[in-house]
């Protein structure tokens, strides 16, 4: 057998999957802008993604901010650059760690739940039932999740940024002996609009990716409980990888000279 | 069921399937399936598991696209319709799924009122009243209507599924193995409900089942599906005198006979 064959087959499979996913995404997105809309469903997803994820995202960013302050202190103290800690904390959080950590946590929490719920609906014929009841599953299931994911993630990340900076402040002030006012001043003075804005753009993209992966893998799941399990795993793994790839690309877009 | 008098003899068929073929990869499931269902008639498709019974229903509903053939509803070809026209056709059809396929994220009455609220944009309070009335028709109380589908027993779920199927006053109702998973008594009760509801709504019914007791109670006419084709179609009274060895074996559940079961070859 030609040794290149499996390689070609894998590549073709990849292209096929990419095409399917693109069509799915376009279909789902187009329904976000075409009536009828389902405000109740959108609202429920928003509460689920935005409100109930707050503890997870808050804790994650709090400890990220704390460890950043501690770790950069041990490094920076070697060449007396402790003064840069507030800047390091706030820039790392708003630009990178806030959106990426929140995105990964949301991928685990929300992406998995979406894939499991929609996947179960698929294998128990509930999606077929939707179609026979003249309701488009893309409108009813996919669009509300895409809308909620894209709009709630920036809010979550914004709150996460504040909590993370507070974590850095706690460690710096109460453990490392920083002056409270100087710390906050330094944080504020070096922060630019673009730092926060780029983080929020990332958050919106990550939210969309998580919701899209959850819906896509759930919608296409096959074959009972095992199929739903596979769909859930795939949703989380693919969302996490896409988040890291998209993170690099958006950073390149905003900050590359 | 004795609804022969109400079924017009000369009318054109409500549902017509002509030479419908469907294959999944190399596995041919429907291989030239033909079926006429007259208005107001109740037709039952019988056949073993995996003979393509569900596939035939899914082709009519547009959940699957046949590879070739023709399907008409009310004389109108429905294959290749736009999404919008397809929805208009589906609005005439109600379906009771095998495991009821209730939406478990909403309450029982919201399930029943689903088409009314989502499809027709009816106010929730009015839709709720209609849903409760439909639940009453299938013998469920208003208290059940407030519950979550996950809290219901199998028989209750079937009833709710039936109430949802008839809620939009459909012209056509499909039943996918309505008695599967129920005890014989509950199966009998569901059959009686089906007959009653179909008659009240005045609908045309198409049922797939392998429960012969159920088929005898529901059907005006029976067609047997074997290897993707209908090998026998006649009135239900002729079921025991079909003279067809395949039908004879199936109806009587005989292990020996012409039906080719892959499992027996081993």
Short mmCIF file of N, CA and C in Angstrom, two decimals, chain A residues 52-169:
data_model
loop_
_atom_site.label_atom_id
_atom_site.label_comp_id
_atom_site.label_asym_id
_atom_site.label_seq_id
_atom_site.Cartn_x
_atom_site.Cartn_y
_atom_site.Cartn_z
N UNK A 52 -23.98 31.92 36.29
CA UNK A 52 -23.54 30.72 37.02
C UNK A 52 -22.06 30.39 36.81
N UNK A 53 -21.43 31.03 35.82
CA UNK A 53 -20.00 30.77 35.63
C UNK A 53 -19.16 31.74 36.44
N UNK A 54 -19.79 32.74 37.04
CA UNK A 54 -19.03 33.76 37.78
C UNK A 54 -18.11 33.17 38.85
N UNK A 55 -18.58 32.27 39.70
CA UNK A 55 -17.69 31.72 40.73
C UNK A 55 -16.45 31.06 40.14
N UNK A 56 -16.64 30.26 39.10
CA UNK A 56 -15.51 29.55 38.50
C UNK A 56 -14.51 30.54 37.93
N UNK A 57 -15.02 31.48 37.13
CA UNK A 57 -14.13 32.46 36.50
C UNK A 57 -13.50 33.36 37.56
N UNK A 58 -14.27 33.75 38.54
CA UNK A 58 -13.75 34.62 39.60
C UNK A 58 -12.61 33.95 40.36
N UNK A 59 -12.82 32.72 40.76
CA UNK A 59 -11.77 31.99 41.50
C UNK A 59 -10.53 31.82 40.65
N UNK A 60 -10.74 31.45 39.38
CA UNK A 60 -9.60 31.22 38.49
C UNK A 60 -8.76 32.48 38.36
N UNK A 61 -9.41 33.62 38.07
CA UNK A 61 -8.64 34.84 37.85
C UNK A 61 -8.08 35.37 39.17
N UNK A 62 -8.78 35.16 40.28
CA UNK A 62 -8.26 35.61 41.57
C UNK A 62 -6.91 34.97 41.84
N UNK A 63 -6.86 33.66 41.72
CA UNK A 63 -5.60 32.96 42.01
C UNK A 63 -4.55 33.22 40.95
N UNK A 64 -5.00 33.43 39.70
CA UNK A 64 -4.03 33.76 38.66
C UNK A 64 -3.36 35.09 39.01
N UNK A 65 -4.15 36.08 39.44
CA UNK A 65 -3.59 37.38 39.81
C UNK A 65 -2.65 37.24 40.99
N UNK A 66 -3.05 36.42 41.97
CA UNK A 66 -2.22 36.24 43.17
C UNK A 66 -0.88 35.61 42.84
N UNK A 67 -0.92 34.55 42.03
CA UNK A 67 0.31 33.84 41.74
C UNK A 67 1.21 34.68 40.84
N UNK A 68 0.59 35.47 39.97
CA UNK A 68 1.38 36.37 39.11
C UNK A 68 2.21 37.33 39.95
N UNK A 69 1.53 37.95 40.96
CA UNK A 69 2.22 38.91 41.81
C UNK A 69 3.38 38.24 42.55
N UNK A 70 3.08 37.06 43.10
CA UNK A 70 4.07 36.35 43.89
C UNK A 70 5.26 35.92 43.03
N UNK A 71 4.94 35.34 41.89
CA UNK A 71 5.98 34.81 41.01
C UNK A 71 6.83 35.95 40.44
N UNK A 72 6.20 37.04 40.00
CA UNK A 72 7.02 38.11 39.42
C UNK A 72 7.84 38.80 40.51
N UNK A 73 7.37 38.78 41.73
CA UNK A 73 8.16 39.37 42.82
C UNK A 73 9.47 38.59 43.00
N UNK A 74 9.36 37.27 43.05
CA UNK A 74 10.57 36.47 43.27
C UNK A 74 11.56 36.68 42.13
N UNK A 75 11.05 36.89 40.92
CA UNK A 75 11.96 37.13 39.80
C UNK A 75 12.49 38.55 39.80
N UNK A 76 11.58 39.51 39.91
CA UNK A 76 11.96 40.91 39.74
C UNK A 76 12.83 41.42 40.89
N UNK A 77 12.68 40.81 42.07
CA UNK A 77 13.44 41.28 43.22
C UNK A 77 14.94 41.13 42.99
N UNK A 78 15.30 40.17 42.11
CA UNK A 78 16.71 39.92 41.87
C UNK A 78 17.40 41.14 41.26
N UNK A 79 16.66 41.89 40.43
CA UNK A 79 17.28 43.11 39.90
C UNK A 79 16.46 44.35 40.26
N UNK A 80 15.94 44.32 41.47
CA UNK A 80 15.27 45.48 42.07
C UNK A 80 14.21 46.12 41.15
N UNK A 81 13.42 45.27 40.50
CA UNK A 81 12.39 45.82 39.62
C UNK A 81 10.99 45.54 40.19
N UNK A 82 10.90 45.45 41.53
CA UNK A 82 9.61 45.11 42.13
C UNK A 82 8.52 46.08 41.73
N UNK A 83 8.89 47.30 41.42
CA UNK A 83 7.92 48.32 41.07
C UNK A 83 7.08 47.97 39.85
N UNK A 84 7.58 47.06 39.04
CA UNK A 84 6.87 46.71 37.80
C UNK A 84 5.76 45.70 38.04
N UNK A 85 5.67 45.19 39.27
CA UNK A 85 4.69 44.13 39.51
C UNK A 85 3.25 44.53 39.18
N UNK A 86 2.78 45.69 39.62
CA UNK A 86 1.39 46.05 39.27
C UNK A 86 1.16 46.04 37.77
N UNK A 87 2.12 46.53 37.00
CA UNK A 87 1.96 46.55 35.54
C UNK A 87 1.93 45.14 34.97
N UNK A 88 2.86 44.32 35.46
CA UNK A 88 2.90 42.94 34.96
C UNK A 88 1.56 42.25 35.23
N UNK A 89 1.06 42.44 36.45
CA UNK A 89 -0.19 41.77 36.81
C UNK A 89 -1.33 42.24 35.92
N UNK A 90 -1.49 43.55 35.79
CA UNK A 90 -2.68 44.03 35.09
C UNK A 90 -2.58 43.77 33.59
N UNK A 91 -1.37 43.91 33.02
CA UNK A 91 -1.25 43.65 31.58
C UNK A 91 -1.45 42.17 31.26
N UNK A 92 -0.81 41.31 32.05
CA UNK A 92 -0.95 39.87 31.77
C UNK A 92 -2.41 39.45 31.88
N UNK A 93 -3.08 39.99 32.90
CA UNK A 93 -4.46 39.58 33.11
C UNK A 93 -5.37 40.08 32.00
N UNK A 94 -5.34 41.37 31.73
CA UNK A 94 -6.31 41.90 30.77
C UNK A 94 -6.03 41.40 29.36
N UNK A 95 -4.73 41.30 29.01
CA UNK A 95 -4.43 40.91 27.63
C UNK A 95 -4.53 39.40 27.41
N UNK A 96 -4.04 38.64 28.35
CA UNK A 96 -3.90 37.20 28.09
C UNK A 96 -4.64 36.30 29.07
N UNK A 97 -4.23 36.37 30.32
CA UNK A 97 -4.69 35.34 31.25
C UNK A 97 -6.18 35.41 31.51
N UNK A 98 -6.71 36.61 31.63
CA UNK A 98 -8.16 36.75 31.88
C UNK A 98 -8.97 36.02 30.83
N UNK A 99 -8.86 36.45 29.56
CA UNK A 99 -9.66 35.79 28.53
C UNK A 99 -9.32 34.32 28.34
N UNK A 100 -8.03 33.97 28.35
CA UNK A 100 -7.68 32.58 28.05
C UNK A 100 -8.13 31.65 29.17
N UNK A 101 -7.83 32.03 30.42
CA UNK A 101 -8.24 31.14 31.52
C UNK A 101 -9.76 31.05 31.60
N UNK A 102 -10.44 32.19 31.47
CA UNK A 102 -11.91 32.16 31.51
C UNK A 102 -12.43 31.32 30.36
N UNK A 103 -11.82 31.49 29.17
CA UNK A 103 -12.27 30.72 28.00
C UNK A 103 -12.13 29.23 28.24
N UNK A 104 -10.98 28.81 28.80
CA UNK A 104 -10.77 27.38 29.03
C UNK A 104 -11.74 26.85 30.09
N UNK A 105 -11.97 27.64 31.13
CA UNK A 105 -12.92 27.20 32.16
C UNK A 105 -14.33 27.09 31.59
N UNK A 106 -14.70 28.07 30.76
CA UNK A 106 -16.04 28.05 30.15
C UNK A 106 -16.16 26.89 29.17
N UNK A 107 -15.06 26.58 28.48
CA UNK A 107 -15.09 25.43 27.57
C UNK A 107 -15.43 24.17 28.35
N UNK A 108 -14.83 24.02 29.54
CA UNK A 108 -15.11 22.85 30.36
C UNK A 108 -16.52 22.88 30.93
N UNK A 109 -16.94 24.05 31.36
CA UNK A 109 -18.24 24.13 32.04
C UNK A 109 -19.40 24.19 31.07
N UNK A 110 -19.30 25.11 30.10
CA UNK A 110 -20.45 25.37 29.22
C UNK A 110 -20.40 24.52 27.95
N UNK A 111 -19.21 24.43 27.34
CA UNK A 111 -19.10 23.66 26.11
C UNK A 111 -19.51 22.21 26.33
N UNK A 112 -19.06 21.64 27.44
CA UNK A 112 -19.41 20.25 27.74
C UNK A 112 -20.91 20.12 27.96
N UNK A 113 -21.49 21.05 28.71
CA UNK A 113 -22.92 20.97 29.01
C UNK A 113 -23.74 21.09 27.73
N UNK A 114 -23.33 22.01 26.85
CA UNK A 114 -24.07 22.19 25.59
C UNK A 114 -24.01 20.93 24.75
N UNK A 115 -22.80 20.37 24.61
CA UNK A 115 -22.65 19.17 23.78
C UNK A 115 -23.47 18.03 24.36
N UNK A 116 -23.45 17.89 25.69
CA UNK A 116 -24.19 16.78 26.32
C UNK A 116 -25.70 16.98 26.14
N UNK A 117 -26.16 18.22 26.34
CA UNK A 117 -27.61 18.45 26.24
C UNK A 117 -28.10 18.26 24.80
N UNK A 118 -27.42 18.92 23.86
CA UNK A 118 -27.87 18.81 22.47
C UNK A 118 -27.65 17.40 21.95
N UNK A 119 -26.55 16.76 22.38
CA UNK A 119 -26.29 15.38 21.96
C UNK A 119 -27.38 14.44 22.45
N UNK A 120 -27.80 14.61 23.70
CA UNK A 120 -28.88 13.77 24.23
C UNK A 120 -30.17 14.04 23.47
N UNK A 121 -30.41 15.31 23.15
CA UNK A 121 -31.60 15.62 22.36
C UNK A 121 -31.55 14.96 21.00
N UNK A 122 -30.35 14.86 20.43
CA UNK A 122 -30.21 14.21 19.13
C UNK A 122 -30.52 12.72 19.25
N UNK A 123 -29.91 12.04 20.21
CA UNK A 123 -30.08 10.58 20.26
C UNK A 123 -31.44 10.17 20.80
N UNK A 124 -32.16 11.06 21.48
CA UNK A 124 -33.51 10.71 21.92
C UNK A 124 -34.56 11.28 20.98
N UNK A 125 -34.16 11.63 19.76
CA UNK A 125 -35.05 12.10 18.69
C UNK A 125 -35.71 13.44 19.00
N UNK A 126 -35.24 14.15 20.03
CA UNK A 126 -35.88 15.44 20.32
C UNK A 126 -35.61 16.46 19.22
N UNK A 127 -34.46 16.35 18.55
CA UNK A 127 -34.17 17.29 17.46
C UNK A 127 -35.06 16.99 16.26
N UNK A 128 -35.29 15.67 16.00
CA UNK A 128 -36.25 15.31 14.96
C UNK A 128 -37.63 15.85 15.30
N UNK A 129 -37.99 15.73 16.59
CA UNK A 129 -39.30 16.20 17.03
C UNK A 129 -39.43 17.71 16.78
N UNK A 130 -38.35 18.44 17.05
CA UNK A 130 -38.37 19.90 16.80
C UNK A 130 -38.73 20.17 15.35
N UNK A 131 -38.08 19.42 14.44
CA UNK A 131 -38.33 19.68 13.02
C UNK A 131 -39.76 19.34 12.63
N UNK A 132 -40.29 18.24 13.20
CA UNK A 132 -41.67 17.91 12.85
C UNK A 132 -42.63 18.92 13.45
N UNK A 133 -42.21 19.65 14.48
CA UNK A 133 -43.06 20.69 15.05
C UNK A 133 -42.75 22.04 14.39
N UNK A 134 -42.22 21.98 13.17
CA UNK A 134 -41.96 23.18 12.36
C UNK A 134 -41.07 24.19 13.07
N UNK A 135 -40.13 23.71 13.88
CA UNK A 135 -39.20 24.62 14.55
C UNK A 135 -37.79 24.27 14.10
N UNK A 136 -37.10 25.27 13.59
CA UNK A 136 -35.74 25.04 13.10
C UNK A 136 -34.79 24.87 14.28
N UNK A 137 -34.13 23.70 14.38
CA UNK A 137 -33.23 23.48 15.52
C UNK A 137 -32.11 24.51 15.60
N UNK A 138 -31.69 25.03 14.44
CA UNK A 138 -30.63 26.04 14.46
C UNK A 138 -31.12 27.31 15.15
N UNK A 139 -32.36 27.64 14.90
CA UNK A 139 -32.92 28.84 15.51
C UNK A 139 -33.19 28.62 17.00
N UNK A 140 -33.69 27.43 17.30
CA UNK A 140 -34.17 27.16 18.65
C UNK A 140 -33.03 26.76 19.59
N UNK A 141 -32.06 26.00 19.07
CA UNK A 141 -31.01 25.48 19.94
C UNK A 141 -29.68 26.20 19.74
N UNK A 142 -29.29 26.40 18.49
CA UNK A 142 -27.93 26.89 18.23
C UNK A 142 -27.83 28.40 18.41
N UNK A 143 -28.72 29.15 17.74
CA UNK A 143 -28.60 30.61 17.77
C UNK A 143 -28.61 31.19 19.20
N UNK A 144 -29.54 30.77 20.08
CA UNK A 144 -29.51 31.35 21.44
C UNK A 144 -28.19 31.11 22.16
N UNK A 145 -27.59 29.94 21.94
CA UNK A 145 -26.32 29.63 22.61
C UNK A 145 -25.18 30.46 22.04
N UNK A 146 -25.17 30.64 20.72
CA UNK A 146 -24.12 31.46 20.11
C UNK A 146 -24.24 32.91 20.60
N UNK A 147 -25.47 33.41 20.62
CA UNK A 147 -25.67 34.80 21.07
C UNK A 147 -25.22 34.95 22.52
N UNK A 148 -25.68 34.03 23.37
CA UNK A 148 -25.35 34.14 24.79
C UNK A 148 -23.85 33.99 25.02
N UNK A 149 -23.21 33.04 24.33
CA UNK A 149 -21.78 32.84 24.50
C UNK A 149 -20.98 34.07 24.12
N UNK A 150 -21.33 34.66 22.97
CA UNK A 150 -20.57 35.80 22.46
C UNK A 150 -20.77 37.04 23.32
N UNK A 151 -21.94 37.23 23.87
CA UNK A 151 -22.19 38.46 24.64
C UNK A 151 -21.79 38.32 26.10
N UNK A 152 -21.90 37.12 26.66
CA UNK A 152 -21.63 36.98 28.10
C UNK A 152 -20.15 36.87 28.43
N UNK A 153 -19.38 36.26 27.53
CA UNK A 153 -17.96 36.07 27.83
C UNK A 153 -17.21 37.38 28.10
N UNK A 154 -17.40 38.44 27.27
CA UNK A 154 -16.71 39.70 27.58
C UNK A 154 -17.06 40.23 28.97
N UNK A 155 -18.33 40.13 29.34
CA UNK A 155 -18.73 40.59 30.68
C UNK A 155 -18.02 39.80 31.77
N UNK A 156 -18.01 38.48 31.59
CA UNK A 156 -17.34 37.61 32.56
C UNK A 156 -15.87 37.97 32.68
N UNK A 157 -15.24 38.18 31.53
CA UNK A 157 -13.80 38.46 31.54
C UNK A 157 -13.53 39.82 32.17
N UNK A 158 -14.42 40.78 31.91
CA UNK A 158 -14.24 42.10 32.51
C UNK A 158 -14.27 41.99 34.05
N UNK A 159 -15.23 41.24 34.54
CA UNK A 159 -15.32 41.04 35.99
C UNK A 159 -14.10 40.25 36.47
N UNK A 160 -13.70 39.24 35.68
CA UNK A 160 -12.54 38.43 36.02
C UNK A 160 -11.27 39.27 36.09
N UNK A 161 -11.14 40.23 35.16
CA UNK A 161 -9.97 41.12 35.17
C UNK A 161 -9.88 41.87 36.50
N UNK A 162 -11.02 42.42 36.90
CA UNK A 162 -11.05 43.21 38.14
C UNK A 162 -10.68 42.32 39.34
N UNK A 163 -11.26 41.13 39.38
CA UNK A 163 -10.98 40.22 40.50
C UNK A 163 -9.52 39.80 40.48
N UNK A 164 -8.97 39.54 39.29
CA UNK A 164 -7.57 39.13 39.16
C UNK A 164 -6.62 40.22 39.66
N UNK A 165 -6.91 41.46 39.26
CA UNK A 165 -6.08 42.57 39.72
C UNK A 165 -6.17 42.69 41.23
N UNK A 166 -7.34 42.46 41.74
CA UNK A 166 -7.54 42.49 43.19
C UNK A 166 -6.70 41.39 43.86
N UNK A 167 -6.62 40.23 43.23
CA UNK A 167 -5.79 39.14 43.77
C UNK A 167 -4.33 39.56 43.85
N UNK A 168 -3.84 40.19 42.78
CA UNK A 168 -2.47 40.67 42.77
C UNK A 168 -2.26 41.72 43.85
N UNK A 169 -3.24 42.57 44.02
CA UNK A 169 -3.18 43.62 45.04
C UNK A 169 -3.09 43.00 46.43
#
